[in-house]
XYZ file of C-alpha atoms in Angstrom:
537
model
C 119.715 -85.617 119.451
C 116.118 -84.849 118.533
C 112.835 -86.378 120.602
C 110.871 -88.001 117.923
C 107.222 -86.299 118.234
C 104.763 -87.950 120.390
C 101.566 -89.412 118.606
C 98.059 -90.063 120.196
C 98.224 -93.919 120.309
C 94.730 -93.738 121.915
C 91.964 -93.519 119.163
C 94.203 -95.504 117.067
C 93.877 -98.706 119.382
C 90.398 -97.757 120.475
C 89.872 -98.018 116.755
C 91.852 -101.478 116.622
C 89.545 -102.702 119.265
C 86.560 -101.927 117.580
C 87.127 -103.807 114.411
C 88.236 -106.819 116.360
C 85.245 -106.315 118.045
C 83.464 -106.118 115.368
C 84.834 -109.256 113.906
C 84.498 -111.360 116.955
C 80.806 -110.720 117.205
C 80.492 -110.843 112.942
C 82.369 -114.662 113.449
C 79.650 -115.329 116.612
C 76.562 -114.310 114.858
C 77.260 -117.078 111.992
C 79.388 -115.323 109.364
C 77.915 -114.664 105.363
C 75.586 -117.773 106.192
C 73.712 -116.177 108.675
C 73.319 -113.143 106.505
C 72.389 -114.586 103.700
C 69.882 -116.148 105.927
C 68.564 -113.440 107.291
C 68.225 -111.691 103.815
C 66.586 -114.087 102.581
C 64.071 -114.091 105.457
C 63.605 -110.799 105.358
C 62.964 -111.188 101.967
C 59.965 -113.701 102.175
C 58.660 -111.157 104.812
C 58.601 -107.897 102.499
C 57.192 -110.295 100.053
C 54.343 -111.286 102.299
C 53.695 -107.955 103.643
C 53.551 -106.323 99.296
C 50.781 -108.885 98.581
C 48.958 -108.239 102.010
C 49.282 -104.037 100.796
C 47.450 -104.937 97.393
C 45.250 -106.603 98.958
C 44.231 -104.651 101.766
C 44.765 -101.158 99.095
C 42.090 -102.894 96.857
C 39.729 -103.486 100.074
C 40.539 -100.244 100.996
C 41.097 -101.423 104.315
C 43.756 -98.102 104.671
C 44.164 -98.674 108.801
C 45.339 -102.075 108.420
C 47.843 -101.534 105.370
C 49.080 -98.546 107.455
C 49.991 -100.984 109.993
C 51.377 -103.392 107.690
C 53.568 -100.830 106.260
C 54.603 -99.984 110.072
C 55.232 -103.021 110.865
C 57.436 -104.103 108.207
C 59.322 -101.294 108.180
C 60.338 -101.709 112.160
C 61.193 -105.221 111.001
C 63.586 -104.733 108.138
C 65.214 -101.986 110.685
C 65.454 -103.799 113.824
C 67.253 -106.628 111.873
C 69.445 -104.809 109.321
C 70.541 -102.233 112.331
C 73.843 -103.631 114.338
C 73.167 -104.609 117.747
C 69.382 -104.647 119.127
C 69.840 -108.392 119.731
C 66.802 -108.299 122.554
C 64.478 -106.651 119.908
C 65.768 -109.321 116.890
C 64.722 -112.060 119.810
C 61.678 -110.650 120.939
C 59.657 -109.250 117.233
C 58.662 -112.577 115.897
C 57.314 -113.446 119.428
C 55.287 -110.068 119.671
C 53.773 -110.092 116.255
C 52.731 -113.408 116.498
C 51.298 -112.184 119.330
C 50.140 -109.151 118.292
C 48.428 -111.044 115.327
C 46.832 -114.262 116.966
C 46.330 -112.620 120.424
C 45.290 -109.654 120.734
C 43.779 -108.736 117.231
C 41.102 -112.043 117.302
C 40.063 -110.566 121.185
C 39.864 -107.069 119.724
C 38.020 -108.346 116.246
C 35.658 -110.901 118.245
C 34.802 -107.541 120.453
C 34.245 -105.031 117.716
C 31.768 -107.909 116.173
C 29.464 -108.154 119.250
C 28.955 -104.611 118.736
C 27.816 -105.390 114.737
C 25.177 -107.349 113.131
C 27.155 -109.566 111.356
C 26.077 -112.915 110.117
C 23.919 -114.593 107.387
C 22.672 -111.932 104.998
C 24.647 -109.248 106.892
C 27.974 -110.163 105.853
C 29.387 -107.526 103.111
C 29.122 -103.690 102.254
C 25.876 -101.906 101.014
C 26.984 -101.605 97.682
C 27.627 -105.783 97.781
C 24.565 -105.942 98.725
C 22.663 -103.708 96.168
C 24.589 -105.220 93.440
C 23.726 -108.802 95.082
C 20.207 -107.705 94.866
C 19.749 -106.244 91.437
C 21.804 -109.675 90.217
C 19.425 -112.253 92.108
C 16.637 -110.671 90.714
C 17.297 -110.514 86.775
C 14.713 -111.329 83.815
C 16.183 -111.016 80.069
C 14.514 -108.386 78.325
C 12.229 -109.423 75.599
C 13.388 -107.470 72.904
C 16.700 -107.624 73.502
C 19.522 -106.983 70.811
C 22.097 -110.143 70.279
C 25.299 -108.720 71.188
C 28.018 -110.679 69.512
C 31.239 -111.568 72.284
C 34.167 -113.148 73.054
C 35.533 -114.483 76.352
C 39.426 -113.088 77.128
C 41.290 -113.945 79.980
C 43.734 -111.828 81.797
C 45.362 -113.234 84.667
C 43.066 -115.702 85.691
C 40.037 -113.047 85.722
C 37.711 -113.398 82.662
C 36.112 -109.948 80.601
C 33.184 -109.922 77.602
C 35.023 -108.243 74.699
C 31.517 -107.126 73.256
C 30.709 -106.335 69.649
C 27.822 -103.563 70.031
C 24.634 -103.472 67.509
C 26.086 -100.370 65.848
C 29.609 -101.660 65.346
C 31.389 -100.251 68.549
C 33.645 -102.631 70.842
C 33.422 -102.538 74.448
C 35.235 -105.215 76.972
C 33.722 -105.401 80.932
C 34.285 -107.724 83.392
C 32.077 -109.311 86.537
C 30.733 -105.917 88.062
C 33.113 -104.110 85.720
C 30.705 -101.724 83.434
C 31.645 -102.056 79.908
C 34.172 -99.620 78.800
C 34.902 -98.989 74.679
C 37.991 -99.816 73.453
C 39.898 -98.690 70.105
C 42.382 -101.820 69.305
C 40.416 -104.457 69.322
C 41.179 -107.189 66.763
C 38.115 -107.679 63.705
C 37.487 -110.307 62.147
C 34.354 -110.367 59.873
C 32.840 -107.046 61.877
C 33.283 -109.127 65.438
C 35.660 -108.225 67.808
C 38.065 -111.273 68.305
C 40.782 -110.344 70.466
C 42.767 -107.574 71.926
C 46.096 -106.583 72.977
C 47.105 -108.035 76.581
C 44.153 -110.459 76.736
C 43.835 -114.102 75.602
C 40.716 -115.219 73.671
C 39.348 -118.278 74.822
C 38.372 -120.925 72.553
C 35.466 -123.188 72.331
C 37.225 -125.938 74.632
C 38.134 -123.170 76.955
C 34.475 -122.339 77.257
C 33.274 -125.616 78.022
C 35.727 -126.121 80.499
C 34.377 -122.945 82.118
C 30.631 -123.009 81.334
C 29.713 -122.542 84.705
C 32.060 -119.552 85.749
C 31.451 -118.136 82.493
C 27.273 -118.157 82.726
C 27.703 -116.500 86.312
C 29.297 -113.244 84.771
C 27.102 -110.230 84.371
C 28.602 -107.304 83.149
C 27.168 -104.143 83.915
C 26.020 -101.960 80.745
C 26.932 -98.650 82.465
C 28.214 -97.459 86.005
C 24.258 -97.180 86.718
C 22.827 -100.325 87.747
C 19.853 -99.827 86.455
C 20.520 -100.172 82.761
C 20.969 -103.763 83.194
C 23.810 -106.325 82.528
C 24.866 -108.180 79.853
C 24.725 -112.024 80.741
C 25.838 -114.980 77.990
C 23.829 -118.505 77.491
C 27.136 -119.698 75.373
C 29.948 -117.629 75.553
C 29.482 -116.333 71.973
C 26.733 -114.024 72.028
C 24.855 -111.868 75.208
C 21.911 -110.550 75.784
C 20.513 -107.784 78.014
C 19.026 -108.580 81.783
C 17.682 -106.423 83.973
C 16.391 -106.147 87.468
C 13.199 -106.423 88.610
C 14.506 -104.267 91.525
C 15.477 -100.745 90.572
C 17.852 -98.652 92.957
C 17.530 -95.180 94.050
C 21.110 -94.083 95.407
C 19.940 -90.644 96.279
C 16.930 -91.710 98.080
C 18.166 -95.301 99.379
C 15.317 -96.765 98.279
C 14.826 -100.303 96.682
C 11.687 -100.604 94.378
C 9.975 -103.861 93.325
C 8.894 -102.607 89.770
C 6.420 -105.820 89.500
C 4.448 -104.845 93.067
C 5.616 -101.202 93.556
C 6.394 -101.678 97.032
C 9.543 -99.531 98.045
C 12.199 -100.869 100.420
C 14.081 -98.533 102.616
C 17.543 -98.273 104.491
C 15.854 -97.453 108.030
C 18.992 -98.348 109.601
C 18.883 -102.013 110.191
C 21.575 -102.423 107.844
C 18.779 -104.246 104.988
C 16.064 -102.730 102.816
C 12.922 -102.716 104.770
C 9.342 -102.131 103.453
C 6.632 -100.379 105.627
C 5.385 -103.562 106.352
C 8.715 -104.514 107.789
C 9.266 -106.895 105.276
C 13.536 -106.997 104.541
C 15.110 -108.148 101.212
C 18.211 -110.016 101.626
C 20.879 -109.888 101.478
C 21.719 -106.669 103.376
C 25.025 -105.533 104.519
C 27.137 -104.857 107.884
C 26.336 -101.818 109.983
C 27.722 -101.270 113.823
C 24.612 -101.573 115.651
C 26.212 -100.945 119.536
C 24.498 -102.971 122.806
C 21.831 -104.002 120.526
C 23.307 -108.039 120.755
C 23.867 -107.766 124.356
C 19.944 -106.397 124.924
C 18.742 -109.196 122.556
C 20.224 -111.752 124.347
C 18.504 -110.867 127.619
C 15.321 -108.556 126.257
C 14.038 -111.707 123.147
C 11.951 -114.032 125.139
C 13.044 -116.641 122.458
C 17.266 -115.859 123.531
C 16.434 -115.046 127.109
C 14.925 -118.215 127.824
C 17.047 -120.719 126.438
C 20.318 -118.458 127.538
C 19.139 -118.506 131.121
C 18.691 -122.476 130.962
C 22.133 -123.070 129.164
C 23.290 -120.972 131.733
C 22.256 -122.657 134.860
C 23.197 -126.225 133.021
C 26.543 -124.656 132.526
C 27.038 -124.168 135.930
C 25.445 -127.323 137.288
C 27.532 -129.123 134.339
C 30.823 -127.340 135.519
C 30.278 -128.120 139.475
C 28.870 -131.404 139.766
C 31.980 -131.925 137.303
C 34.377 -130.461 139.719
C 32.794 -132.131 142.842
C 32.066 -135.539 141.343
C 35.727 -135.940 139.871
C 37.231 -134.326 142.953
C 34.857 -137.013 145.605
C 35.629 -139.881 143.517
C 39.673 -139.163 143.398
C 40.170 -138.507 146.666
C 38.233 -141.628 147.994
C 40.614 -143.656 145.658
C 43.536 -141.643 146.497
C 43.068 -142.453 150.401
C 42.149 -145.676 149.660
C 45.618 -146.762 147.786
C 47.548 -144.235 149.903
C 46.887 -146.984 152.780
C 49.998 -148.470 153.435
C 47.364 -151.398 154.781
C 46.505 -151.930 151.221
C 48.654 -154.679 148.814
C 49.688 -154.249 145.410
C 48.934 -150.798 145.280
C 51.083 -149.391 142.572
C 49.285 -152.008 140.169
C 45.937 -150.107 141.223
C 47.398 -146.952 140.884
C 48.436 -147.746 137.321
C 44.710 -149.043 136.159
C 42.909 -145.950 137.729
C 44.803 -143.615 135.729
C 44.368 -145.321 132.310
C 41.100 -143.575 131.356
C 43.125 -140.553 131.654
C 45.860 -141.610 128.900
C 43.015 -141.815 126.324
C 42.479 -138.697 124.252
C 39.015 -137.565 125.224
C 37.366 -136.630 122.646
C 37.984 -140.559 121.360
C 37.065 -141.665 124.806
C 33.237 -139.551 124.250
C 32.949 -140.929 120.810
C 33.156 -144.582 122.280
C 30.893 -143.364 125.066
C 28.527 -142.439 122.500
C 28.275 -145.210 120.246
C 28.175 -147.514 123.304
C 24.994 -145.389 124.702
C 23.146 -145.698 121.522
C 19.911 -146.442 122.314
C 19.352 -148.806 119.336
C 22.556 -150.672 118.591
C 24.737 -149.603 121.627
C 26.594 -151.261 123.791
C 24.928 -151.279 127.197
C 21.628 -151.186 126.017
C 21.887 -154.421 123.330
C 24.683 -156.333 125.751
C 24.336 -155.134 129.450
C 20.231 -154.215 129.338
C 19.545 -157.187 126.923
C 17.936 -155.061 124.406
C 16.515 -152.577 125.981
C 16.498 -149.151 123.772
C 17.203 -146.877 126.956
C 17.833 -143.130 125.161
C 20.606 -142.365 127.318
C 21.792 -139.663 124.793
C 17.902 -138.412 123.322
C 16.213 -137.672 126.749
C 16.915 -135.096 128.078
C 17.307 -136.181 131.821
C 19.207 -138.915 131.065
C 21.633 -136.830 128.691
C 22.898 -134.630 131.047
C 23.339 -137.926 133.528
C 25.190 -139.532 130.658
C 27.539 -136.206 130.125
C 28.398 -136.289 133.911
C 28.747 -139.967 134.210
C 31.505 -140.044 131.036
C 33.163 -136.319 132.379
C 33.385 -138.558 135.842
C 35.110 -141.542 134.027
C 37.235 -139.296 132.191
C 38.060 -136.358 135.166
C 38.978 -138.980 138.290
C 41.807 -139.581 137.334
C 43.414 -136.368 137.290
C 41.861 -135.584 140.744
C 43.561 -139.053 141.966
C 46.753 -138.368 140.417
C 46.647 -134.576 142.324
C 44.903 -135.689 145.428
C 47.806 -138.661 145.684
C 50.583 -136.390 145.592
C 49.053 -134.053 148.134
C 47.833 -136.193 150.859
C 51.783 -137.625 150.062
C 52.901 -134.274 151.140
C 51.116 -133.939 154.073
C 53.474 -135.174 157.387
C 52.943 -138.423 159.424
C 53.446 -136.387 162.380
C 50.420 -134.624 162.410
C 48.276 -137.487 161.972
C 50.167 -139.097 164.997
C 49.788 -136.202 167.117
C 45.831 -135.633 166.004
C 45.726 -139.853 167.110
C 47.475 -139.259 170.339
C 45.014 -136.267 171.422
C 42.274 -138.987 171.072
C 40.983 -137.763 167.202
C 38.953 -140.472 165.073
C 40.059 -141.224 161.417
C 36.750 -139.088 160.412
C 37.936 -136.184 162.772
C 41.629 -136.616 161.542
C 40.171 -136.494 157.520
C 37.856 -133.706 158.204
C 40.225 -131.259 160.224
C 43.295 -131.824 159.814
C 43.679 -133.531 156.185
C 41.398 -131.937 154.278
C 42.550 -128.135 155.368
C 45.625 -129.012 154.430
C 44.717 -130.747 151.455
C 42.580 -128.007 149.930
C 45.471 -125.698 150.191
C 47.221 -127.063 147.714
C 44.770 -128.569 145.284
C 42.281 -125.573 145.769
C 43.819 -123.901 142.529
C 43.451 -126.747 140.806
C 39.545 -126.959 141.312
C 39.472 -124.155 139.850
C 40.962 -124.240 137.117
C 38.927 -127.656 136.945
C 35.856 -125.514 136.862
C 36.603 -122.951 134.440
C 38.064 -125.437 131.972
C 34.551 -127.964 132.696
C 32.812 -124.398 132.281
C 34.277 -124.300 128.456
C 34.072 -128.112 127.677
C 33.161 -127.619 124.607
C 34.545 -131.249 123.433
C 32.429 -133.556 125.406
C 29.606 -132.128 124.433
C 30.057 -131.629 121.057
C 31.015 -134.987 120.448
C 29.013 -137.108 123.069
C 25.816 -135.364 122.433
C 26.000 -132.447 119.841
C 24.117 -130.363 122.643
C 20.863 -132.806 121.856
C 18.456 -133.143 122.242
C 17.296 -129.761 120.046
C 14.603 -128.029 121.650
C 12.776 -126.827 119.009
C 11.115 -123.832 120.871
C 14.410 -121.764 121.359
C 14.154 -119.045 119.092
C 18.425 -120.316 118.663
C 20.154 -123.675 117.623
C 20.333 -124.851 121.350
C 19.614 -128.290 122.683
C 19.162 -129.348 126.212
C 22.903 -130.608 126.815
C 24.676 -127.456 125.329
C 26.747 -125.515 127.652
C 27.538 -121.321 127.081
C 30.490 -121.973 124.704
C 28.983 -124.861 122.608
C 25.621 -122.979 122.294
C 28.069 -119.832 120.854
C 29.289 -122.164 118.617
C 25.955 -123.202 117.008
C 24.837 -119.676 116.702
C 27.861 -118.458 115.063
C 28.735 -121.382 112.878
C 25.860 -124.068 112.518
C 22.149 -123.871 110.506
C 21.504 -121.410 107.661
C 21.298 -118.670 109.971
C 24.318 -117.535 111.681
C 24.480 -114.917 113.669
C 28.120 -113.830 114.386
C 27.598 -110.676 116.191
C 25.080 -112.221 118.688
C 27.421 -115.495 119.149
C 30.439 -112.932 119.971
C 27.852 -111.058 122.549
C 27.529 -114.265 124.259
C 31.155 -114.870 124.075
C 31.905 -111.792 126.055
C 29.436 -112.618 128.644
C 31.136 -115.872 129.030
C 34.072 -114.404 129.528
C 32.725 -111.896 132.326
C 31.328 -115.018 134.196
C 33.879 -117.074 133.908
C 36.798 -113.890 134.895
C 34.304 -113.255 137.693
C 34.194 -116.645 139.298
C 38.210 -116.996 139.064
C 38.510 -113.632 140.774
C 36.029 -114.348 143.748
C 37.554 -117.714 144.215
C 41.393 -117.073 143.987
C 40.316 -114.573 146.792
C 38.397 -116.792 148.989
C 41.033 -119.432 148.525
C 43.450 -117.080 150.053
C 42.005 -117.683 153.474
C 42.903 -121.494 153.205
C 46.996 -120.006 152.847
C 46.484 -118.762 156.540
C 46.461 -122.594 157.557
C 50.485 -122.967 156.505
């Protein structure tokens, strides 16, 4: 009798185990649907991230299509690999993230430290070609060169006929380059392979974008563009302005005065005199010294500042006075009905507030509002144009809108707070006065101390009432910035970077960065004091 030969059954059901394994979790995770899914997802995403690299390749913007491609490719890996379910949970959160987060804080940052804004918003060679095009004259004497207007794409090109026969075909800031194949009918250049020529009902639906094209005549500026009245026939312009790239000089050929890069990031004469538009340079602590160095910054920055503070504080302590004394008033078990109270108090708060300031606003107009034509009897009161009585009317409506919340928090906490200690304070002989101020209050503070300030640093950025209760009015019209006498910090960075014909983004991110320093400042000093109140638990 023979032993049949033992085999290694071992690998053979670890192997077993595997593929059911691998089946269980293939039938968890959704089957073909889920795949197919996730393909498709994925497939969106590469999509995305191809346009993004032409766009960013034609930019030249080489850092952030490297990153692109980076990220992308950990994407497509991290979902086609098996297993890695905490990194397929966690990517979309952490680009997002990465993307809406931290690159606007890093972006804003880097532009403090540039001086971007109105006429400082491209490159240098934007803004010599801006130059040389704002400042065009035909020439007199200048040959009729016969076109016609292709499309390719959406983007239109001049196929030009030349005086002595030759075809060329340019585009917006694309120098004319001679081509071979053109089609020829009667000597003119009609059409050409790739391109579609436009007819004369394609013109006149594109007059406009068509009689803003200026073709360059050669790679050198200088030799002047080729600009069409009808879309049938150019004629050469050139500049009045005439660009030396080795030098970096700008010349006015009517005055002779020279412009020069001196490193402002514009063209500046020796009179100081800049032509604009100029172009985007880094220009380091130069915002942050202008804001406190430029009497006409200084000034009105110190007084926004000190209104933002008084704004955010009497804000605070107004709401916070005005809650509490309701709060202990319907926390009396003395007092009847008081759920109904509780109820009305809090209704200002279920209002959005930015509707609740626009009421507030048209009811303090001082010619057809409210209180003045009803409650005053016609009396044109400027509750919202004086200054004074502005910044009463912001704190009056912030009080109608904050008490509220401060009664709602203030309720629950003086709730919290045991009978027994209030018996035992009565027993020893304490007043209701003595009891509020030493025993109720401590304890009170404790808990709603956080909340305060919070309170203050949101009050501190309340942008919303004052943008829509008073627009930051009235204007004073000796700031050498769009301020006004109600604007706070972040409403005052808002007008510099995004209101009047000259915006100044590099100066409004300055200011947001010192906003951010005061604001991170005044949470850190008063989490710690606030510590001091835990000691009383």
């Amino acid at each position: 009798m023979t032993t049949p030969p033992e085999t290694d059954s071992g690998p053979i059901r670890q192997s077993a185990r595997a593929r059911r394994a691998t089946r269980i979790a293939d039938a968890a995770s959704g089957g073909w649907k889920v795949v197919a899914a996730k393909i498709l997802g994925l497939g969106v995403v590469d999509a995305i991230a191809i346009y993004a690299l032409f766009v960013l390749v034609r930019s030249e913007s080489w850092l952030v299509a490297g990153l692109v491609v980076a990220v992308t490719l950990l994407v497509n890996w991290i979902y086609f690999s098996r297993g890695k379910l905490p990194a397929k949970y966690l990517a979309p959160g952490l680009i997002f993230l990465a993307i809406f987060q931290i690159f606007v804080l890093l972006y804003s940052g880097y532009i403090a430290f540039t001086n971007y804004g109105t006429g400082h918003n491209s490159t240098k060679a934007d803004a010599v070609n801006s130059l040389l095009l704002s400042s065009q004259n035909r020439v007199a004497d200048s040959p009729n060169y016969r076109l016609t207007v292709l499309e390719q794409l959406g983007e239109l090109s001049f196929l030009v006929t030349e005086p002595d026969g030759s075809v060329s075909i340019g585009g917006n800031e694309r120098p004319l380059k001679e081509v071979q194949n053109a089609q020829l009918e009667g000597g003119v250049a009609v059409g050409l392979d790739g391109y579609t020529s436009l007819g004369f009902q394609d013109i006149l639906g594109k007059q406009t974008e068509i009689a803003a094209i200026s073709v360059p005549l050669t790679d050198d500026p200088n030799d002047g563009m080729l600009r069409t009245p009808d879309g049938s026939s150019a004629f050469l312009y050139t500049s009045s302005l005439e660009y030396d790239e080795a030098a970096g000089t700008m010349r006015d050929t009517n005055s002779g005065t020279v412009y020069s890069d001196i490193g402002t990031g514009a063209f500046t004469s020796d009179a100081g005199q800049e032509l604009l538009p100029g172009w985007k340079i880094e220009v380091g602590l130069d915002n942050f010294v202008r804001a406190f160095s430029e009497d006409s910054i200084r000034g009105p920055l110190i007084s926004v500042t000190v209104w933002t503070f008084a704004f955010a504080f009497l804000s605070v302590f107004t709401t916070f006075a005005l809650g509490l004394f309701l709060a202990i008033v319907f926390n009396d078990k003395r007092m009847k009905s008081r759920k109904y109270y509780r109820i009305i108090m809090i209704l200002p708060y279920a209002f959005p507030g930015f509707l609740s300031a626009l009421v507030w606003a048209g009811m303090m107009n001082q010619e057809f509002g409210f209180i003045n034509v009803v409650l005053l009897g016609g009396a044109e009161v400027p509750w919202l144009t004086n200054e004074w009585l502005a910044k009463g009317s912001i704190l009056f409506v912030n009080l109608w809108l904050g008490f509220p919340y401060m009664f709602l928090v203030t309720t629950g906490a003086l709730q919290a707070i045991p009978e027994e200690l209030t018996e035992a304070a009565t027993v020893d002989g304490a007043k209701p006065w003595a009891i509020f101020r030493f025993v109720k209050l401590p304890l009170l503070l404790v808990s709603v101390a956080p909340l305060l300030i919070s309170s203050f640093a949101f009050n501190f950025n309340n942008f919303n009432l004052i943008y829509m209760l008073t627009n930051g009015g009235p204007r004073d019209v000796s700031a050498g910035v769009n301020v006004g006498a109600t604007d706070i910090l972040i409403s005052m960075v808002y007008k510099v970077a995004f209101v009047g014909a000259n915006r100044d983004y590099g100066l409004a991110s300055a200011f947001a960065i010192i906003i951010f320093i005061l604001v991170a400042g005044i949470a850190i000093i008063s989490f710690r004091r606030t510590k001091s109140l835990e000691e009383l638990n």
